[in-house]
Amino acid sequence: MLARESLRPTSQVAEDLREIARGLLETGDVDVFIGYEEGSLPLRTTPAFVTRADDVSRLVWGHACENNLAVYLPKFEGKVGVVLKGCDARTLVNLIVEKQVRRDRVKIVGVPCGGVIDRRKLAARLAAAAGGGRTARAASETEDGVILARGDGFEATVPVEEVLSPSCTTCTHPVPVVYDFLAGDERWARQVCPKEQAYDDVDAFMGRGADERFTHFSKEIERCIECFACRQACPLCYCPECFVDRETPRWVGRWRDLSDRMVFHLGRALHTAGRCVDCGACRRACPAGIDLRLLTRRMERDALEFFGYESGADLEAVPLLATYRRDDPDDFIL
């Protein structure tokens, strides 16, 4: 789906980010700049909170910059600069229209996105290349989109394109829909997935019987250990008190019963209906690898098909569940 030549020179983007951050911090336009810096493990990054212009050299960019940094914005009181990919920017749009973030307090530094690495896919590829019992000790990414890994007597190369996050392969907005600055060139963004192809897997899944679909989600959810990392990673889960934490009344038990876990996951999915932008933060954060994108993307498609609403695409739009038209589809109401 993606031509190799569309992968962008990541070092140039990183240089652009540092220059933009330096300018914003030196002029006092922002109190803190949120971007990415090298993590403690190979090919890993971690969020960077830079408050001095002299520290912008910490900022990096690459296909390992996976975190959705919009999750931090509702917690800041001052002026903030932030690096956002296409899907991240759409979550910020939702936070702004839901009055959780003030637009005039955020400087958005958009990055034309080439996709982020899916670590489970990469680990599987490296494990196959290394053979049993051998571990990769070092890894790096080249400018032309190839991962080089070494360790315990082996070397392996893996094209980034072959280990991208599933959310990236169906992305329809690799270039942020809103930004104050753009680091890099729009031509370096990943090729847009046509909307008519973006939900092919959802349509295929809906072709299965109801029992089979229920079994699929039951098997996914029964692996939940109730750590709620998915909720913590989601920029749109900002309620001061989540319903699963309430004691009176208690909505979700602590007995690790499947029905309790169902209540949490299905409740969260409904809570993000018409708001989720498929950034993949919940899936990446889950230590059990639970993937409910077939459910959340079905609701995303329904919002688009039935109500002509695309989540996070318009700063002037009223949230889907805050609007009502007399001709809204209502066939599902008994």
mmCIF file of N, CA, C and O in Angstrom, residues 252-314:
data_model
loop_
_atom_site.group_PDB
_atom_site.id
_atom_site.type_symbol
_atom_site.label_atom_id
_atom_site.label_comp_id
_atom_site.label_asym_id
_atom_site.label_seq_id
_atom_site.Cartn_x
_atom_site.Cartn_y
_atom_site.Cartn_z
ATOM 1 N N VAL A 252 -18.391 -2.243 38.476
ATOM 2 C CA VAL A 252 -17.551 -3.352 38.032
ATOM 3 C C VAL A 252 -16.961 -4.044 39.256
ATOM 4 O O VAL A 252 -16.334 -3.398 40.104
ATOM 5 N N GLY A 253 -17.159 -5.356 39.357
ATOM 6 C CA GLY A 253 -16.629 -6.108 40.481
ATOM 7 C C GLY A 253 -15.142 -6.359 40.351
ATOM 8 O O GLY A 253 -14.523 -6.094 39.326
ATOM 9 N N ARG A 254 -14.532 -6.870 41.418
ATOM 10 C CA ARG A 254 -13.095 -7.150 41.433
ATOM 11 C C ARG A 254 -12.814 -8.638 41.464
ATOM 12 O O ARG A 254 -11.771 -9.072 41.926
ATOM 13 N N TRP A 255 -13.723 -9.420 40.919
ATOM 14 C CA TRP A 255 -13.579 -10.868 41.020
ATOM 15 C C TRP A 255 -13.051 -11.488 39.742
ATOM 16 O O TRP A 255 -13.059 -12.693 39.590
ATOM 17 N N ARG A 256 -12.586 -10.678 38.827
ATOM 18 C CA ARG A 256 -12.023 -11.153 37.571
ATOM 19 C C ARG A 256 -13.002 -12.029 36.808
ATOM 20 O O ARG A 256 -12.630 -13.007 36.158
ATOM 21 N N ASP A 257 -14.262 -11.695 36.937
ATOM 22 C CA ASP A 257 -15.286 -12.397 36.175
ATOM 23 C C ASP A 257 -15.333 -11.791 34.774
ATOM 24 O O ASP A 257 -15.173 -10.585 34.601
ATOM 25 N N LEU A 258 -15.572 -12.638 33.772
ATOM 26 C CA LEU A 258 -15.592 -12.138 32.403
ATOM 27 C C LEU A 258 -16.647 -11.050 32.222
ATOM 28 O O LEU A 258 -16.423 -10.072 31.512
ATOM 29 N N SER A 259 -17.787 -11.210 32.887
ATOM 30 C CA SER A 259 -18.844 -10.215 32.706
ATOM 31 C C SER A 259 -18.402 -8.846 33.214
ATOM 32 O O SER A 259 -18.747 -7.812 32.630
ATOM 33 N N ASP A 260 -17.617 -8.805 34.295
ATOM 34 C CA ASP A 260 -17.122 -7.528 34.797
ATOM 35 C C ASP A 260 -16.155 -6.885 33.808
ATOM 36 O O ASP A 260 -16.192 -5.684 33.559
ATOM 37 N N ARG A 261 -15.293 -7.708 33.254
ATOM 38 C CA ARG A 261 -14.354 -7.173 32.275
ATOM 39 C C ARG A 261 -15.083 -6.735 31.014
ATOM 40 O O ARG A 261 -14.711 -5.764 30.362
ATOM 41 N N MET A 262 -16.137 -7.448 30.677
ATOM 42 C CA MET A 262 -16.965 -7.038 29.526
ATOM 43 C C MET A 262 -17.569 -5.659 29.775
ATOM 44 O O MET A 262 -17.593 -4.799 28.886
ATOM 45 N N VAL A 263 -18.070 -5.447 30.980
ATOM 46 C CA VAL A 263 -18.689 -4.157 31.304
ATOM 47 C C VAL A 263 -17.684 -3.027 31.109
ATOM 48 O O VAL A 263 -18.000 -1.979 30.539
ATOM 49 N N PHE A 264 -16.461 -3.252 31.582
ATOM 50 C CA PHE A 264 -15.452 -2.205 31.435
ATOM 51 C C PHE A 264 -15.139 -1.942 29.969
ATOM 52 O O PHE A 264 -15.197 -0.798 29.502
ATOM 53 N N HIS A 265 -14.794 -2.972 29.219
ATOM 54 C CA HIS A 265 -14.340 -2.767 27.839
ATOM 55 C C HIS A 265 -15.466 -2.279 26.929
ATOM 56 O O HIS A 265 -15.254 -1.388 26.099
ATOM 57 N N LEU A 266 -16.643 -2.853 27.077
ATOM 58 C CA LEU A 266 -17.739 -2.396 26.225
ATOM 59 C C LEU A 266 -18.199 -1.001 26.654
ATOM 60 O O LEU A 266 -18.573 -0.166 25.822
ATOM 61 N N GLY A 267 -18.170 -0.748 27.964
ATOM 62 C CA GLY A 267 -18.517 0.597 28.443
ATOM 63 C C GLY A 267 -17.530 1.639 27.924
ATOM 64 O O GLY A 267 -17.923 2.726 27.506
ATOM 65 N N ARG A 268 -16.258 1.293 27.944
ATOM 66 C CA ARG A 268 -15.251 2.244 27.437
ATOM 67 C C ARG A 268 -15.401 2.455 25.933
ATOM 68 O O ARG A 268 -15.256 3.561 25.414
ATOM 69 N N ALA A 269 -15.689 1.368 25.218
ATOM 70 C CA ALA A 269 -15.873 1.491 23.774
ATOM 71 C C ALA A 269 -17.042 2.420 23.456
ATOM 72 O O ALA A 269 -16.954 3.288 22.577
ATOM 73 N N LEU A 270 -18.145 2.254 24.181
ATOM 74 C CA LEU A 270 -19.301 3.130 23.951
ATOM 75 C C LEU A 270 -18.986 4.570 24.360
ATOM 76 O O LEU A 270 -19.462 5.521 23.746
ATOM 77 N N HIS A 271 -18.165 4.712 25.399
ATOM 78 C CA HIS A 271 -17.783 6.050 25.869
ATOM 79 C C HIS A 271 -16.991 6.803 24.816
ATOM 80 O O HIS A 271 -17.018 8.040 24.764
ATOM 81 N N THR A 272 -16.277 6.073 23.967
ATOM 82 C CA THR A 272 -15.472 6.729 22.937
ATOM 83 C C THR A 272 -16.144 6.685 21.563
ATOM 84 O O THR A 272 -15.528 7.077 20.565
ATOM 85 N N ALA A 273 -17.385 6.245 21.509
ATOM 86 C CA ALA A 273 -18.107 6.209 20.233
ATOM 87 C C ALA A 273 -18.234 7.623 19.668
ATOM 88 O O ALA A 273 -18.604 8.552 20.366
ATOM 89 N N GLY A 274 -17.892 7.759 18.398
ATOM 90 C CA GLY A 274 -17.941 9.080 17.759
ATOM 91 C C GLY A 274 -16.794 9.974 18.167
ATOM 92 O O GLY A 274 -16.744 11.138 17.758
ATOM 93 N N ARG A 275 -15.845 9.446 18.962
ATOM 94 C CA ARG A 275 -14.706 10.244 19.432
ATOM 95 C C ARG A 275 -13.382 9.561 19.108
ATOM 96 O O ARG A 275 -12.397 10.225 18.850
ATOM 97 N N CYS A 276 -13.359 8.228 19.162
ATOM 98 C CA CYS A 276 -12.133 7.483 18.889
ATOM 99 C C CYS A 276 -11.633 7.783 17.472
ATOM 100 O O CYS A 276 -12.428 7.853 16.529
ATOM 101 N N VAL A 277 -10.305 7.961 17.347
ATOM 102 C CA VAL A 277 -9.708 8.221 16.029
ATOM 103 C C VAL A 277 -8.769 7.097 15.614
ATOM 104 O O VAL A 277 -8.021 7.247 14.656
ATOM 105 N N ASP A 278 -8.773 5.987 16.345
ATOM 106 C CA ASP A 278 -7.936 4.829 16.022
ATOM 107 C C ASP A 278 -6.448 5.179 16.042
ATOM 108 O O ASP A 278 -5.701 4.799 15.136
ATOM 109 N N CYS A 279 -6.021 5.880 17.092
ATOM 110 C CA CYS A 279 -4.590 6.204 17.207
ATOM 111 C C CYS A 279 -3.787 4.989 17.657
ATOM 112 O O CYS A 279 -2.561 4.969 17.514
ATOM 113 N N GLY A 280 -4.464 3.988 18.240
ATOM 114 C CA GLY A 280 -3.792 2.753 18.635
ATOM 115 C C GLY A 280 -3.143 2.797 20.005
ATOM 116 O O GLY A 280 -2.469 1.839 20.409
ATOM 117 N N ALA A 281 -3.328 3.894 20.755
ATOM 118 C CA ALA A 281 -2.669 4.019 22.064
ATOM 119 C C ALA A 281 -3.104 2.918 23.024
ATOM 120 O O ALA A 281 -2.278 2.378 23.770
ATOM 121 N N CYS A 282 -4.391 2.566 23.032
ATOM 122 C CA CYS A 282 -4.891 1.549 23.955
ATOM 123 C C CYS A 282 -4.289 0.182 23.639
ATOM 124 O O CYS A 282 -3.882 -0.552 24.541
ATOM 125 N N ARG A 283 -4.222 -0.145 22.382
ATOM 126 C CA ARG A 283 -3.677 -1.447 21.981
ATOM 127 C C ARG A 283 -2.201 -1.551 22.337
ATOM 128 O O ARG A 283 -1.732 -2.586 22.823
ATOM 129 N N ARG A 284 -1.444 -0.473 22.105
ATOM 130 C CA ARG A 284 -0.011 -0.502 22.414
ATOM 131 C C ARG A 284 0.236 -0.602 23.911
ATOM 132 O O ARG A 284 1.194 -1.235 24.363
ATOM 133 N N ALA A 285 -0.630 0.035 24.717
ATOM 134 C CA ALA A 285 -0.412 0.073 26.161
ATOM 135 C C ALA A 285 -0.767 -1.242 26.837
ATOM 136 O O ALA A 285 -0.275 -1.533 27.933
ATOM 137 N N CYS A 286 -1.610 -2.058 26.197
ATOM 138 C CA CYS A 286 -2.108 -3.271 26.857
ATOM 139 C C CYS A 286 -1.012 -4.328 26.991
ATOM 140 O O CYS A 286 -0.470 -4.798 25.985
ATOM 141 N N PRO A 287 -0.686 -4.737 28.214
ATOM 142 C CA PRO A 287 0.344 -5.773 28.394
ATOM 143 C C PRO A 287 -0.113 -7.146 27.925
ATOM 144 O O PRO A 287 0.716 -8.026 27.688
ATOM 145 N N ALA A 288 -1.432 -7.340 27.776
ATOM 146 C CA ALA A 288 -1.950 -8.630 27.321
ATOM 147 C C ALA A 288 -2.187 -8.643 25.817
ATOM 148 O O ALA A 288 -2.590 -9.677 25.264
ATOM 149 N N GLY A 289 -1.981 -7.516 25.155
ATOM 150 C CA GLY A 289 -2.146 -7.466 23.703
ATOM 151 C C GLY A 289 -3.588 -7.514 23.240
ATOM 152 O O GLY A 289 -3.872 -7.935 22.116
ATOM 153 N N ILE A 290 -4.514 -7.066 24.071
ATOM 154 C CA ILE A 290 -5.930 -7.077 23.695
ATOM 155 C C ILE A 290 -6.161 -6.067 22.577
ATOM 156 O O ILE A 290 -5.696 -4.935 22.632
ATOM 157 N N ASP A 291 -6.895 -6.485 21.563
ATOM 158 C CA ASP A 291 -7.150 -5.637 20.402
ATOM 159 C C ASP A 291 -8.650 -5.612 20.135
ATOM 160 O O ASP A 291 -9.228 -6.609 19.702
ATOM 161 N N LEU A 292 -9.280 -4.463 20.384
ATOM 162 C CA LEU A 292 -10.717 -4.314 20.147
ATOM 163 C C LEU A 292 -10.986 -3.354 18.994
ATOM 164 O O LEU A 292 -12.054 -2.760 18.890
ATOM 165 N N ARG A 293 -10.008 -3.206 18.087
ATOM 166 C CA ARG A 293 -10.182 -2.233 17.007
ATOM 167 C C ARG A 293 -11.335 -2.610 16.072
ATOM 168 O O ARG A 293 -11.931 -1.731 15.451
ATOM 169 N N LEU A 294 -11.642 -3.900 15.955
ATOM 170 C CA LEU A 294 -12.762 -4.274 15.099
ATOM 171 C C LEU A 294 -14.063 -3.685 15.630
ATOM 172 O O LEU A 294 -14.977 -3.369 14.863
ATOM 173 N N LEU A 295 -14.140 -3.516 16.947
ATOM 174 C CA LEU A 295 -15.335 -2.926 17.553
ATOM 175 C C LEU A 295 -15.311 -1.400 17.451
ATOM 176 O O LEU A 295 -16.270 -0.779 17.001
ATOM 177 N N THR A 296 -14.193 -0.809 17.843
ATOM 178 C CA THR A 296 -14.134 0.657 17.847
ATOM 179 C C THR A 296 -14.173 1.227 16.429
ATOM 180 O O THR A 296 -14.776 2.282 16.195
ATOM 181 N N ARG A 297 -13.571 0.517 15.495
ATOM 182 C CA ARG A 297 -13.591 1.025 14.123
ATOM 183 C C ARG A 297 -14.948 0.796 13.464
ATOM 184 O O ARG A 297 -15.339 1.526 12.561
ATOM 185 N N ARG A 298 -15.690 -0.208 13.919
ATOM 186 C CA ARG A 298 -17.063 -0.370 13.413
ATOM 187 C C ARG A 298 -17.901 0.845 13.822
ATOM 188 O O ARG A 298 -18.678 1.389 13.036
ATOM 189 N N MET A 299 -17.722 1.308 15.057
ATOM 190 C CA MET A 299 -18.472 2.488 15.496
ATOM 191 C C MET A 299 -17.986 3.730 14.757
ATOM 192 O O MET A 299 -18.775 4.630 14.444
ATOM 193 N N GLU A 300 -16.696 3.775 14.485
ATOM 194 C CA GLU A 300 -16.138 4.896 13.726
ATOM 195 C C GLU A 300 -16.761 4.942 12.332
ATOM 196 O O GLU A 300 -17.150 6.015 11.848
ATOM 197 N N ARG A 301 -16.869 3.779 11.718
ATOM 198 C CA ARG A 301 -17.459 3.737 10.379
ATOM 199 C C ARG A 301 -18.944 4.075 10.410
ATOM 200 O O ARG A 301 -19.460 4.770 9.533
ATOM 201 N N ASP A 302 -19.670 3.597 11.433
ATOM 202 C CA ASP A 302 -21.092 3.906 11.540
ATOM 203 C C ASP A 302 -21.323 5.403 11.697
ATOM 204 O O ASP A 302 -22.274 5.967 11.133
ATOM 205 N N ALA A 303 -20.455 6.058 12.483
ATOM 206 C CA ALA A 303 -20.593 7.511 12.661
ATOM 207 C C ALA A 303 -20.443 8.223 11.322
ATOM 208 O O ALA A 303 -21.170 9.180 11.016
ATOM 209 N N LEU A 304 -19.528 7.718 10.513
ATOM 210 C CA LEU A 304 -19.287 8.333 9.203
ATOM 211 C C LEU A 304 -20.417 8.011 8.235
ATOM 212 O O LEU A 304 -20.913 8.893 7.521
ATOM 213 N N GLU A 305 -20.852 6.751 8.241
ATOM 214 C CA GLU A 305 -21.853 6.312 7.262
ATOM 215 C C GLU A 305 -23.249 6.855 7.577
ATOM 216 O O GLU A 305 -23.963 7.319 6.695
ATOM 217 N N PHE A 306 -23.642 6.785 8.851
ATOM 218 C CA PHE A 306 -25.010 7.153 9.199
ATOM 219 C C PHE A 306 -25.185 8.651 9.487
ATOM 220 O O PHE A 306 -26.260 9.216 9.294
ATOM 221 N N PHE A 307 -24.117 9.273 9.994
ATOM 222 C CA PHE A 307 -24.255 10.661 10.425
ATOM 223 C C PHE A 307 -23.294 11.622 9.707
ATOM 224 O O PHE A 307 -23.292 12.815 9.997
ATOM 225 N N GLY A 308 -22.493 11.090 8.790
ATOM 226 C CA GLY A 308 -21.553 11.942 8.062
ATOM 227 C C GLY A 308 -20.560 12.620 8.966
ATOM 228 O O GLY A 308 -20.061 13.704 8.657
ATOM 229 N N TYR A 309 -20.218 11.968 10.093
ATOM 230 C CA TYR A 309 -19.351 12.579 11.097
ATOM 231 C C TYR A 309 -18.019 11.841 11.151
ATOM 232 O O TYR A 309 -17.974 10.632 11.361
ATOM 233 N N GLU A 310 -16.949 12.594 10.983
ATOM 234 C CA GLU A 310 -15.606 12.021 11.108
ATOM 235 C C GLU A 310 -14.947 12.606 12.341
ATOM 236 O O GLU A 310 -14.713 13.822 12.429
ATOM 237 N N SER A 311 -14.648 11.759 13.286
ATOM 238 C CA SER A 311 -14.116 12.208 14.573
ATOM 239 C C SER A 311 -12.804 12.962 14.413
ATOM 240 O O SER A 311 -11.884 12.517 13.735
ATOM 241 N N GLY A 312 -12.731 14.138 15.054
ATOM 242 C CA GLY A 312 -11.478 14.886 15.105
ATOM 243 C C GLY A 312 -11.052 15.536 13.815
ATOM 244 O O GLY A 312 -9.897 15.935 13.681
ATOM 245 N N ALA A 313 -11.957 15.675 12.873
ATOM 246 C CA ALA A 313 -11.571 16.229 11.573
ATOM 247 C C ALA A 313 -11.856 17.724 11.455
ATOM 248 O O ALA A 313 -11.358 18.375 10.547
ATOM 249 N N ASP A 314 -12.669 18.276 12.377
ATOM 250 C CA ASP A 314 -13.120 19.654 12.215
ATOM 251 C C ASP A 314 -13.164 20.369 13.571
ATOM 252 O O ASP A 314 -13.914 19.961 14.459
#
